[in-house]
XYZ file of C-alpha atoms in Angstrom:
722
model
C 39.398 -35.358 -8.975
C 42.088 -34.377 -11.482
C 42.337 -30.820 -12.702
C 40.782 -29.669 -15.945
C 41.847 -26.996 -18.350
C 41.089 -23.352 -17.647
C 39.574 -20.975 -20.124
C 37.969 -17.614 -20.358
C 35.396 -16.274 -22.747
C 37.070 -14.554 -25.697
C 36.880 -10.841 -25.213
C 36.196 -10.223 -28.874
C 32.820 -11.896 -28.666
C 30.062 -10.096 -26.868
C 27.989 -12.216 -24.478
C 24.367 -12.800 -25.438
C 21.442 -11.772 -23.246
C 18.647 -14.113 -22.150
C 15.341 -12.349 -21.478
C 13.187 -15.397 -20.644
C 12.861 -14.727 -16.896
C 9.676 -14.715 -14.822
C 8.614 -13.256 -11.489
C 9.746 -16.412 -9.698
C 13.333 -15.453 -10.652
C 13.528 -18.455 -13.003
C 15.364 -17.872 -16.287
C 14.658 -20.451 -19.001
C 17.591 -20.065 -21.386
C 17.434 -23.636 -22.681
C 17.802 -24.613 -26.351
C 18.838 -21.173 -27.674
C 22.152 -22.027 -29.360
C 24.217 -19.982 -26.904
C 27.960 -20.534 -27.366
C 28.855 -18.776 -24.106
C 27.108 -18.253 -20.777
C 24.659 -15.382 -21.414
C 23.672 -12.491 -19.198
C 20.067 -12.114 -18.001
C 17.665 -9.196 -17.662
C 16.891 -9.570 -13.961
C 18.977 -9.528 -10.813
C 19.071 -12.097 -8.028
C 18.269 -15.030 -10.349
C 17.426 -18.166 -8.340
C 17.119 -20.761 -11.136
C 19.099 -20.650 -14.396
C 18.487 -23.256 -17.130
C 21.234 -23.266 -19.781
C 20.667 -26.826 -20.977
C 20.734 -27.935 -24.619
C 22.910 -25.088 -25.902
C 26.320 -25.012 -27.607
C 28.381 -23.679 -24.704
C 31.959 -24.968 -24.918
C 33.544 -23.359 -21.864
C 32.735 -21.589 -18.574
C 35.106 -18.744 -17.815
C 36.030 -17.328 -14.437
C 33.692 -14.321 -14.736
C 30.790 -15.952 -16.594
C 28.801 -16.624 -13.424
C 29.931 -13.638 -11.360
C 26.522 -11.932 -11.602
C 24.621 -15.044 -10.451
C 25.530 -15.030 -6.764
C 21.899 -15.725 -5.752
C 21.646 -18.934 -7.763
C 20.102 -21.989 -6.127
C 19.774 -24.147 -9.263
C 22.115 -24.213 -12.295
C 21.451 -26.519 -15.270
C 24.341 -26.931 -17.751
C 23.439 -30.367 -19.112
C 23.636 -31.333 -22.778
C 26.060 -28.647 -23.952
C 29.542 -29.081 -25.446
C 31.494 -27.917 -22.421
C 35.125 -28.997 -22.582
C 36.671 -26.709 -19.973
C 35.596 -24.899 -16.810
C 37.740 -22.389 -14.975
C 38.666 -23.679 -11.520
C 37.102 -20.587 -9.864
C 34.007 -20.457 -12.076
C 31.647 -21.597 -9.291
C 33.332 -19.971 -6.303
C 30.812 -17.119 -5.927
C 27.827 -19.521 -5.989
C 28.003 -20.363 -2.307
C 24.232 -20.739 -2.050
C 23.983 -23.161 -4.982
C 21.910 -26.233 -4.109
C 21.556 -28.034 -7.442
C 24.158 -28.345 -10.232
C 23.611 -30.408 -13.407
C 26.709 -30.762 -15.603
C 25.658 -34.008 -17.315
C 26.236 -34.965 -20.939
C 29.022 -32.564 -21.855
C 32.565 -33.169 -23.161
C 34.623 -32.862 -19.983
C 37.725 -35.005 -20.202
C 38.480 -34.611 -16.477
C 36.894 -33.345 -13.254
C 38.481 -30.676 -11.076
C 37.830 -30.766 -7.288
C 38.410 -26.994 -7.141
C 35.089 -26.487 -8.898
C 33.196 -27.703 -5.838
C 35.400 -26.390 -3.044
C 33.120 -23.425 -2.249
C 29.772 -25.127 -2.921
C 29.033 -25.845 0.730
C 25.249 -25.760 0.173
C 25.232 -28.164 -2.771
C 22.651 -30.958 -2.454
C 22.161 -32.185 -6.040
C 25.083 -32.960 -8.366
C 24.736 -34.661 -11.759
C 27.964 -35.639 -13.523
C 26.600 -38.290 -15.895
C 27.889 -38.356 -19.456
C 31.037 -36.536 -20.634
C 34.200 -38.553 -21.233
C 36.234 -38.526 -17.997
C 37.898 -41.853 -17.196
C 38.128 -41.381 -13.432
C 36.576 -39.207 -10.734
C 39.976 -38.051 -9.525
C 41.001 -37.284 -5.937
C 38.258 -36.156 -3.556
C 38.658 -34.190 -0.368
C 36.062 -31.550 -1.227
C 33.699 -31.112 1.740
C 30.290 -31.762 0.148
C 28.702 -32.708 3.455
C 25.241 -31.512 2.407
C 25.197 -33.451 -0.840
C 22.180 -35.791 -1.011
C 21.792 -36.637 -4.727
C 24.810 -37.743 -6.781
C 24.934 -39.144 -10.319
C 28.215 -39.916 -12.055
C 29.682 -42.121 -14.761
C 29.780 -42.498 -18.525
C 30.831 -45.066 -21.150
C 34.468 -43.953 -20.723
C 34.606 -44.374 -16.924
C 37.171 -47.057 -16.101
C 38.123 -46.529 -12.456
C 36.595 -45.705 -9.116
C 39.289 -45.407 -6.459
C 39.025 -45.256 -2.714
C 38.976 -41.611 -1.638
C 37.309 -40.289 -4.803
C 34.180 -39.447 -2.744
C 35.924 -38.716 0.542
C 34.015 -35.474 1.075
C 30.564 -37.049 0.783
C 28.853 -38.416 3.907
C 25.382 -39.697 3.088
C 23.108 -39.780 0.057
C 19.405 -40.079 -0.585
C 20.052 -41.104 -4.179
C 23.159 -42.452 -5.882
C 23.408 -43.408 -9.572
C 26.518 -45.000 -11.039
C 26.984 -45.513 -14.798
C 29.846 -47.952 -15.297
C 29.066 -50.235 -18.181
C 32.792 -50.338 -19.014
C 34.168 -50.080 -15.471
C 37.393 -52.047 -15.121
C 38.609 -51.173 -11.643
C 36.811 -50.622 -8.358
C 38.629 -50.322 -5.041
C 36.605 -52.055 -2.326
C 35.253 -49.513 0.109
C 35.138 -46.644 -2.407
C 31.393 -46.311 -1.793
C 31.464 -47.959 1.614
C 31.645 -44.691 3.583
C 28.323 -43.494 2.187
C 25.665 -44.202 4.805
C 22.746 -44.070 4.973
C 21.913 -44.679 1.342
C 18.338 -44.251 0.123
C 18.078 -45.317 -3.528
C 21.044 -46.734 -5.423
C 20.889 -47.223 -9.211
C 23.647 -49.307 -10.805
C 24.203 -49.532 -14.562
C 26.945 -52.179 -14.821
C 26.188 -54.186 -17.947
C 29.794 -55.022 -18.770
C 30.984 -55.972 -15.295
C 27.993 -58.245 -14.751
C 29.222 -60.282 -17.746
C 32.990 -60.012 -17.379
C 33.902 -59.084 -13.799
C 31.460 -60.365 -11.224
C 34.043 -59.815 -8.474
C 33.949 -56.087 -9.183
C 30.128 -56.132 -9.067
C 30.164 -58.045 -5.785
C 32.442 -55.393 -4.257
C 30.110 -52.608 -5.338
C 26.991 -54.433 -4.094
C 28.720 -55.103 -0.793
C 29.415 -51.367 -0.325
C 25.928 -50.099 -1.216
C 23.665 -52.809 0.199
C 21.804 -51.968 3.406
C 18.500 -53.287 4.648
C 16.857 -49.888 4.194
C 18.437 -49.223 0.769
C 16.286 -49.480 -2.352
C 18.499 -51.082 -4.989
C 17.846 -50.595 -8.729
C 19.838 -52.737 -11.177
C 19.414 -51.384 -14.701
C 20.517 -52.236 -18.230
C 21.860 -55.692 -17.446
C 21.878 -59.109 -19.074
C 21.728 -61.985 -16.620
C 22.179 -65.155 -18.565
C 24.186 -67.586 -16.429
C 24.564 -68.660 -12.855
C 27.798 -66.683 -12.525
C 25.992 -63.409 -13.329
C 23.652 -64.043 -10.388
C 26.438 -64.695 -7.899
C 26.991 -61.008 -6.926
C 23.442 -60.854 -5.524
C 24.535 -63.122 -2.705
C 25.953 -59.925 -1.191
C 22.522 -58.303 -1.193
C 21.103 -61.373 0.500
C 23.797 -61.364 3.171
C 23.273 -57.620 3.726
C 19.502 -58.253 4.044
C 18.482 -55.907 1.254
C 14.680 -55.901 1.178
C 14.047 -53.949 -2.018
C 15.568 -54.753 -5.414
C 14.121 -53.593 -8.721
C 15.315 -54.614 -12.174
C 14.966 -51.970 -14.836
C 15.448 -52.741 -18.528
C 16.899 -56.101 -17.553
C 17.088 -59.342 -19.531
C 17.065 -62.653 -17.640
C 17.233 -66.140 -19.082
C 15.274 -68.991 -17.564
C 18.473 -70.325 -16.006
C 19.209 -66.956 -14.461
C 15.681 -66.713 -13.068
C 15.980 -70.066 -11.342
C 19.331 -69.191 -9.824
C 18.092 -65.746 -8.865
C 15.160 -67.194 -6.956
C 17.641 -69.360 -5.086
C 19.787 -66.373 -4.188
C 17.225 -63.647 -3.574
C 13.660 -64.457 -2.456
C 12.352 -61.006 -3.503
C 10.860 -61.611 -6.899
C 7.264 -61.778 -8.155
C 5.998 -64.669 -10.211
C 2.578 -66.233 -10.865
C 0.877 -67.784 -7.876
C 2.878 -71.022 -8.039
C 6.074 -69.011 -7.762
C 4.662 -66.652 -5.140
C 4.128 -69.662 -2.908
C 7.929 -69.839 -2.610
C 8.302 -66.166 -1.552
C 6.877 -66.366 1.946
C 9.596 -64.068 3.341
C 9.085 -61.242 0.830
C 8.597 -57.860 2.497
C 8.576 -55.393 -0.432
C 6.734 -56.045 -3.698
C 7.079 -53.539 -6.547
C 5.137 -54.244 -9.742
C 4.848 -50.626 -10.827
C 5.037 -49.469 -14.432
C 3.742 -52.663 -15.999
C 0.613 -53.838 -17.796
C -1.065 -55.560 -14.873
C -4.826 -55.909 -15.030
C -7.256 -56.907 -12.311
C -7.113 -60.498 -13.590
C -3.317 -60.825 -13.682
C -2.863 -59.170 -10.295
C -5.366 -61.625 -8.851
C -3.137 -64.436 -10.103
C 0.034 -62.787 -8.767
C -1.465 -62.434 -5.291
C -2.901 -65.945 -5.367
C -6.529 -64.816 -5.340
C -6.141 -63.115 -1.985
C -5.629 -66.256 0.104
C -2.954 -64.470 2.158
C 0.132 -66.431 1.081
C 2.496 -63.429 1.175
C 1.837 -62.652 4.827
C 5.181 -60.954 5.406
C 4.553 -58.268 2.814
C 4.725 -54.778 4.329
C 4.860 -52.720 1.107
C 3.047 -53.313 -2.196
C 3.494 -50.990 -5.164
C 1.290 -51.714 -8.187
C 1.162 -48.144 -9.474
C 1.080 -47.197 -13.156
C -0.736 -50.285 -14.400
C -4.185 -50.957 -15.891
C -6.106 -51.751 -12.706
C -9.750 -50.656 -12.520
C -11.323 -52.065 -9.336
C -10.523 -50.721 -5.877
C -12.923 -53.265 -4.422
C -10.877 -56.121 -5.919
C -7.601 -54.689 -4.622
C -8.998 -54.453 -1.094
C -10.115 -58.101 -1.200
C -6.729 -59.279 -2.500
C -4.769 -57.607 0.314
C -7.202 -57.848 3.209
C -5.497 -61.006 4.604
C -1.996 -59.516 4.450
C -1.805 -58.831 8.164
C 1.552 -57.004 8.040
C 0.797 -54.734 5.097
C 1.273 -51.072 6.056
C 1.978 -49.391 2.690
C -0.125 -49.807 -0.447
C 0.539 -47.806 -3.617
C -2.184 -48.266 -6.247
C -1.760 -44.874 -7.913
C -1.762 -44.067 -11.658
C -4.405 -46.623 -12.483
C -7.792 -46.421 -14.183
C -10.077 -46.140 -11.163
C -13.201 -44.059 -11.791
C -15.222 -44.804 -8.672
C -14.836 -45.937 -5.095
C -17.184 -48.557 -3.617
C -19.207 -47.605 -0.531
C -17.394 -50.122 1.696
C -14.125 -52.072 1.516
C -12.125 -54.559 3.565
C -8.479 -53.696 4.327
C -5.623 -55.009 6.482
C -6.005 -53.825 10.037
C -2.646 -52.031 10.196
C -2.656 -50.340 6.772
C -1.375 -46.825 7.386
C -0.227 -45.541 3.978
C -2.486 -45.551 0.902
C -1.634 -43.906 -2.418
C -4.617 -43.420 -4.750
C -3.216 -40.487 -6.697
C -3.398 -39.824 -10.449
C -6.563 -41.802 -11.104
C -9.996 -40.547 -12.165
C -11.860 -40.605 -8.855
C -14.683 -38.092 -8.514
C -15.683 -38.683 -4.911
C -14.537 -40.450 -1.767
C -16.556 -42.887 0.306
C -16.231 -44.713 3.645
C -14.314 -47.349 1.663
C -11.134 -45.646 2.899
C -9.600 -47.501 5.882
C -9.922 -45.661 9.187
C -6.383 -46.753 10.173
C -4.698 -44.544 7.558
C -1.973 -42.155 8.645
C -0.906 -41.016 5.157
C -3.385 -40.702 2.282
C -2.552 -39.471 -1.221
C -5.543 -38.588 -3.395
C -3.720 -36.041 -5.503
C -4.466 -35.423 -9.179
C -7.932 -36.943 -9.324
C -11.248 -35.269 -10.174
C -12.512 -34.768 -6.622
C -14.904 -31.864 -6.121
C -15.558 -32.432 -2.419
C -14.197 -34.349 0.563
C -16.706 -34.785 3.343
C -18.487 -37.374 5.488
C -15.386 -39.611 5.652
C -13.757 -39.431 9.080
C -10.120 -40.559 9.357
C -9.160 -40.168 13.017
C -5.540 -41.410 12.663
C -4.661 -39.483 9.490
C -1.512 -37.362 9.825
C -0.794 -36.440 6.191
C -3.314 -35.743 3.419
C -2.416 -35.049 -0.240
C -5.214 -33.473 -2.284
C -3.284 -31.426 -4.855
C -4.459 -31.372 -8.465
C -8.188 -31.875 -7.855
C -11.225 -29.610 -8.238
C -11.903 -28.809 -4.586
C -13.441 -25.399 -3.927
C -12.872 -25.407 -0.152
C -10.769 -27.060 2.487
C -12.198 -30.370 3.711
C -13.780 -30.096 7.191
C -11.010 -30.245 9.753
C -13.094 -32.057 12.345
C -12.903 -35.169 10.149
C -9.126 -35.352 10.737
C -8.347 -34.656 14.423
C -4.738 -35.902 14.046
C -3.880 -34.239 10.722
C -0.474 -32.524 10.677
C 0.255 -31.988 6.959
C -2.246 -30.891 4.283
C -1.339 -30.459 0.596
C -4.148 -28.959 -1.484
C -2.343 -27.134 -4.287
C -3.708 -26.670 -7.823
C -7.391 -26.961 -6.998
C -10.153 -24.357 -7.392
C -9.986 -22.883 -3.904
C -11.296 -19.332 -3.726
C -10.171 -18.579 -0.200
C -9.875 -19.947 3.311
C -9.766 -18.305 6.682
C -9.145 -18.697 10.415
C -12.401 -20.569 10.976
C -11.337 -23.226 8.462
C -7.917 -23.723 10.038
C -9.253 -23.655 13.586
C -10.950 -27.004 12.950
C -7.546 -28.601 12.292
C -6.355 -28.978 15.839
C -2.871 -30.381 15.063
C -2.138 -28.994 11.609
C 1.429 -27.701 11.342
C 2.181 -27.626 7.578
C -0.036 -26.389 4.741
C 0.523 -26.119 0.986
C -2.386 -24.371 -0.754
C -0.753 -22.444 -3.602
C -1.679 -22.406 -7.295
C -5.380 -22.007 -6.614
C -7.935 -19.516 -7.945
C -7.902 -17.118 -5.045
C -10.459 -14.340 -4.782
C -8.441 -11.557 -3.194
C -11.120 -10.157 -0.929
C -10.167 -7.938 1.974
C -10.848 -10.718 4.456
C -8.643 -13.247 2.620
C -5.756 -10.850 1.917
C -5.745 -9.471 5.459
C -5.853 -12.987 6.901
C -2.994 -14.246 4.720
C -0.762 -11.245 5.405
C -1.615 -11.168 9.107
C -1.276 -14.922 9.554
C 1.790 -15.659 7.437
C 3.187 -12.286 6.435
C 5.191 -11.857 9.628
C 2.563 -10.135 11.782
C 2.079 -13.192 13.977
C 3.740 -16.531 14.416
C 1.323 -19.448 14.491
C 1.439 -23.219 14.627
C 0.566 -23.703 10.925
C 3.366 -23.036 8.423
C 2.970 -22.418 4.706
C 5.586 -24.762 3.260
C 5.289 -23.613 -0.362
C 6.478 -20.262 -1.706
C 4.489 -17.025 -1.798
C 4.956 -17.062 -5.581
C 2.312 -19.802 -5.665
C -0.302 -17.592 -4.024
C -1.598 -15.376 -6.837
C -4.919 -13.563 -7.187
C -7.329 -14.917 -9.795
C -9.959 -12.226 -9.196
C -10.998 -9.443 -9.124
C -9.674 -8.710 -12.606
C -7.489 -5.670 -11.671
C -5.583 -7.852 -9.178
C -5.241 -10.938 -11.385
C -1.728 -12.372 -11.303
C -0.565 -10.371 -8.283
C 0.941 -12.088 -5.251
C -1.515 -12.174 -2.374
C 0.984 -10.773 0.124
C 1.646 -7.750 -2.125
C -1.968 -6.746 -2.745
C -2.904 -3.282 -1.476
C -6.636 -2.699 -0.946
C -8.161 0.668 -0.096
C -10.194 1.413 3.022
C -13.348 1.722 0.922
C -12.771 -1.680 -0.719
C -12.235 -3.380 2.624
C -14.977 -1.670 4.632
C -17.534 -0.847 1.965
C -20.546 -2.028 3.965
C -19.351 -0.240 7.094
C -18.668 2.977 5.211
C -21.990 2.856 3.367
C -23.780 2.070 6.627
C -21.993 4.942 8.345
C -22.848 7.267 5.469
C -26.501 6.197 5.561
C -26.482 6.612 9.330
C -25.058 10.110 9.016
C -27.610 10.981 6.353
C -30.409 9.593 8.525
C -29.161 11.503 11.557
C -28.852 14.653 9.464
C -32.372 14.093 8.162
C -33.712 13.667 11.663
C -31.916 16.796 12.825
C -33.252 18.649 9.805
C -36.796 17.516 10.547
C -36.375 18.565 14.190
C -35.080 21.933 13.006
C -38.043 22.340 10.664
C -40.368 21.427 13.512
C -38.666 23.934 15.779
C -39.023 26.760 13.294
C -42.526 25.576 12.274
C -41.488 25.168 8.650
C -44.207 22.614 7.999
C -46.802 25.012 9.331
C -45.447 27.793 7.134
C -45.533 25.601 4.037
C -49.016 24.321 4.809
C -50.339 27.777 5.498
C -48.574 29.257 2.487
C -50.128 26.606 0.247
C -53.604 27.183 1.666
C -53.160 30.953 1.461
C -51.935 30.831 -2.170
C -54.769 28.523 -3.090
C -57.266 30.793 -1.428
C -55.655 33.884 -2.994
C -55.921 32.255 -6.440
C -59.559 31.475 -5.889
C -60.088 34.975 -4.541
C -58.278 36.452 -7.560
C -60.499 34.515 -9.924
C -63.494 35.855 -8.087
C -62.120 39.401 -8.326
C -61.647 38.985 -12.067
C -65.224 37.876 -12.393
C -66.331 40.912 -10.370
C -64.228 43.185 -12.560
C -66.107 42.032 -15.605
C -69.318 43.352 -14.014
C -69.586 45.659 -11.033
C -66.617 47.158 -9.251
C -65.086 45.061 -6.439
C -66.400 46.256 -2.954
C -65.568 45.329 0.670
C -68.666 43.827 2.243
C -67.809 43.946 5.961
C -66.135 46.275 8.384
C -64.784 43.378 10.395
C -64.617 39.630 10.401
C -65.094 38.377 13.959
C -62.940 35.447 14.985
C -63.996 33.885 18.274
C -64.320 30.617 20.098
C -67.652 28.821 20.257
C -67.462 29.051 24.067
C -67.398 32.865 23.704
C -70.365 32.977 21.307
C -72.739 34.229 24.025
C -70.603 37.344 24.667
C -70.284 37.998 20.912
C -74.000 37.654 20.205
C -75.310 39.481 23.325
C -72.730 42.247 23.612
C -70.468 42.657 20.591
C -72.943 42.379 17.712
C -75.617 44.711 19.162
C -73.049 47.327 20.220
C -71.358 47.504 16.798
C -74.141 46.817 14.307
C -76.631 49.082 16.112
C -74.174 51.979 16.460
C -74.414 55.161 14.461
C -73.264 54.828 11.805
C -73.714 51.010 12.056
C -70.780 48.634 11.499
C -71.164 45.526 9.354
C -69.784 42.364 10.953
C -69.077 38.965 9.361
C -69.919 36.016 11.613
C -69.232 32.453 10.577
C -72.548 31.190 11.904
C -74.468 33.742 9.929
C -72.461 34.774 6.902
C -70.372 31.753 5.756
C -71.550 30.253 2.465
C -72.911 26.732 2.975
C -71.267 23.924 0.930
C -67.924 25.728 0.553
C -64.629 24.596 1.993
C -64.221 26.092 5.454
C -60.766 27.467 4.561
C -62.220 29.182 1.478
C -64.933 30.687 3.669
C -62.343 32.019 6.148
C -60.156 33.531 3.425
C -63.216 34.860 1.580
C -64.510 36.544 4.763
C -61.124 38.077 5.589
C -60.642 39.354 2.027
C -64.004 41.153 2.162
C -63.497 42.652 5.597
C -61.496 45.742 6.484
C -60.487 44.305 9.795
C -60.254 40.977 11.556
C -61.513 41.238 15.099
C -60.019 38.583 17.366
C -61.868 37.876 20.584
C -59.005 36.436 22.576
C -59.485 34.127 25.512
C -58.247 30.828 26.812
C -60.974 29.178 24.761
C -59.723 30.976 21.654
C -56.135 29.809 22.047
C -57.236 26.164 22.305
C -59.809 26.306 19.526
C -58.700 24.578 16.298
C -60.755 26.778 13.970
C -59.722 29.934 15.750
C -56.130 28.904 15.213
C -56.862 28.543 11.473
C -58.341 32.026 11.423
C -55.350 33.282 13.361
C -53.040 31.503 10.887
C -54.566 33.226 7.862
C -54.642 36.524 9.622
C -50.950 36.042 10.264
C -50.322 35.695 6.514
C -52.355 38.819 5.893
C -50.090 40.640 8.305
C -47.138 39.498 6.228
C -48.844 41.044 3.193
C -48.127 44.373 4.857
C -51.584 45.195 6.311
C -50.531 45.587 9.943
C -53.797 47.470 10.749
C -55.981 44.539 9.704
C -56.047 42.894 13.118
C -57.972 44.197 16.114
C -57.378 42.379 19.377
C -59.951 42.154 22.137
C -59.066 40.349 25.353
C -62.096 38.939 27.168
C -59.835 37.849 29.976
C -56.215 38.474 30.841
C -53.935 36.511 28.486
C -50.202 36.825 27.920
C -48.615 37.092 24.494
C -46.681 33.953 25.437
C -49.946 32.016 25.178
C -50.022 32.854 21.464
C -48.071 30.163 19.511
C -44.528 31.242 18.686
C -45.025 30.730 14.984
C -47.350 33.767 14.928
C -44.324 36.025 15.227
C -46.000 39.055 13.596
C -49.017 38.784 15.863
C -46.857 38.382 18.957
C -44.891 41.438 17.857
C -48.112 43.435 17.485
C -49.197 42.390 20.963
C -45.862 43.650 22.253
C -45.868 46.916 20.293
C -49.573 47.887 20.100
C -52.259 48.427 22.652
C -55.100 45.920 22.621
C -58.591 46.304 24.133
C -59.439 44.495 27.334
C -63.028 43.747 28.302
C -63.589 45.582 31.591
C -65.367 43.830 34.405
C -66.683 47.158 35.810
C -69.868 48.430 34.155
C -68.817 52.079 34.336
C -65.810 51.428 32.014
C -67.648 49.515 29.327
C -68.921 52.626 27.469
C -65.343 53.704 26.931
C -64.461 50.170 25.752
C -67.200 50.179 23.117
C -66.233 53.618 21.900
C -62.592 52.593 21.454
C -63.586 49.386 19.716
C -65.795 51.208 17.184
C -62.991 53.585 16.483
C -60.498 50.746 15.975
C -62.832 48.877 13.593
C -63.490 52.017 11.569
C -59.722 52.556 11.264
C -59.032 55.275 13.796
C -55.665 56.116 15.265
C -53.807 53.639 17.363
C -55.358 53.242 20.777
């Protein structure tokens, strides 16, 4: 490639700044009338679009700050000169578009450091030749060159290029082509030739080009041509000799004479059924991008009688077809058909059953209007494309041989069940309405190795975020690889996380373990409550509350009674002692205690529940009433007493009276030996009195009983401590 002029940006003019950059490190600086390469507001830019501006030159330092670039678009400017070192720092550049500028020559030094370059577009401009090659573009896979001014392609111009997936040559005015100039490029995928002039004036030149680019596996596109005579068809004899199976004419004009001669030279053309009968050796049929209807396609395929039995590939995409059922009937007898592309048509439904060729492995049904799938799909499929339809679910259709499934651009809310596809290796399900997926979903795909699930409406729950980061964030290395970028995995909800990358989301411990933390908190509160209840039981808090309530209630009632007494006669104590005893000890009380105290001189007045309690009153009120009107409470203690429920009530209320400060109110008589430990621990005051005061014991010897009665009378009357 011949050298071009060098230039640098004038120092007097300040470079503009482009601020249209997003988080994917893509800067869209297109159509902004820039006259020089601008600076950008972010570092490490990956994609820079400078197309459709007014840039006239690229100086040595213009791209110095873009060392991370992978894609650079300079098309449709007014570039006339590029410094020979302008691209030398872009060693990671993979795609470069310099098309449709005003370059008068190409300089091989531009590309000498672009060892990673894969896409190069040099269409347009006004260079007359490619110039000497030698640049080592061994990774280049997509090359487009040529313009109306291109006159020569010489051997060695592309010496540094080895193989290409796509090659496009624009040479409508090409006058010289050295045989073999494109002959070293192999393999070649798709070759597009725009050679309008040579096809009319220099068929030898066209034959040389077709000879160099024609391989059996090459897809040949001949565009912008006029084939009017037999001589213009002659170059296609090279494609026939090289056994090219796929030729497509694009924007081509053919006369009737040319059509007849073409059918004689190349049996790879589609005509109505009468013509199709002559094409028994056709392997590849491409009718895409036309106005075919179900009726006209039926005619082209001869009503499905299986004439074109050698067909292996049929492409009828981007037409006006409406019936999948009809398509299946038309191709069912094509025993060698393995690839069928019926995408971009007007299908709205899929019949419940269909008939297909037995070896059909590749079916493209993308970009239609299908809402559901049915068992109509052939079970022999290995590659199925249902992308960009209106599918909301994919279930109940088992495809045991399927290796690759395309479902992007639908309305699926979950991954299809993996058990339906035991052989699936690649799954594309981008741009749907997926909320999340997890290890259980992927575990059903036994052979899955590649997954693309970005651009969905992910709910960034703790489970989903942790799974994504753990599974693909570097924590582990598994068999399934995410083949799209993390930039495609953004949170849709909850609202505070919307727009954030899933792998950068930070969730708190409470957000991730809310149920566990709440459960633990409730458990702690329950345990604390249980411990508190046990503590209350240990310290008899319930008893204290219950007794306090009963005591206050009785005190209130007693106070009301006192106020009523105060309105009349003065309040008087009625009894010297209230006797608290067990029913089993009633005989001793009635035969010994009552006669000895009430018949003494002076007599003592005793209150007995059998005799003196008011009938019809609450028993607790009677107990409190009796104690309030007695100077003393005489407890006849025995084993029966301790186990008597009513005696315990009387002991309870006596205990509260002790707390009122009247420590002399209780007189203890032991009918039989009993330890203070037999008294319940909650009667702390009473137990203290038993430890600190002397109590009377009923003597078994008759000679000691007189002393006992004397001491008891004294205690009831309020004598000194015994």
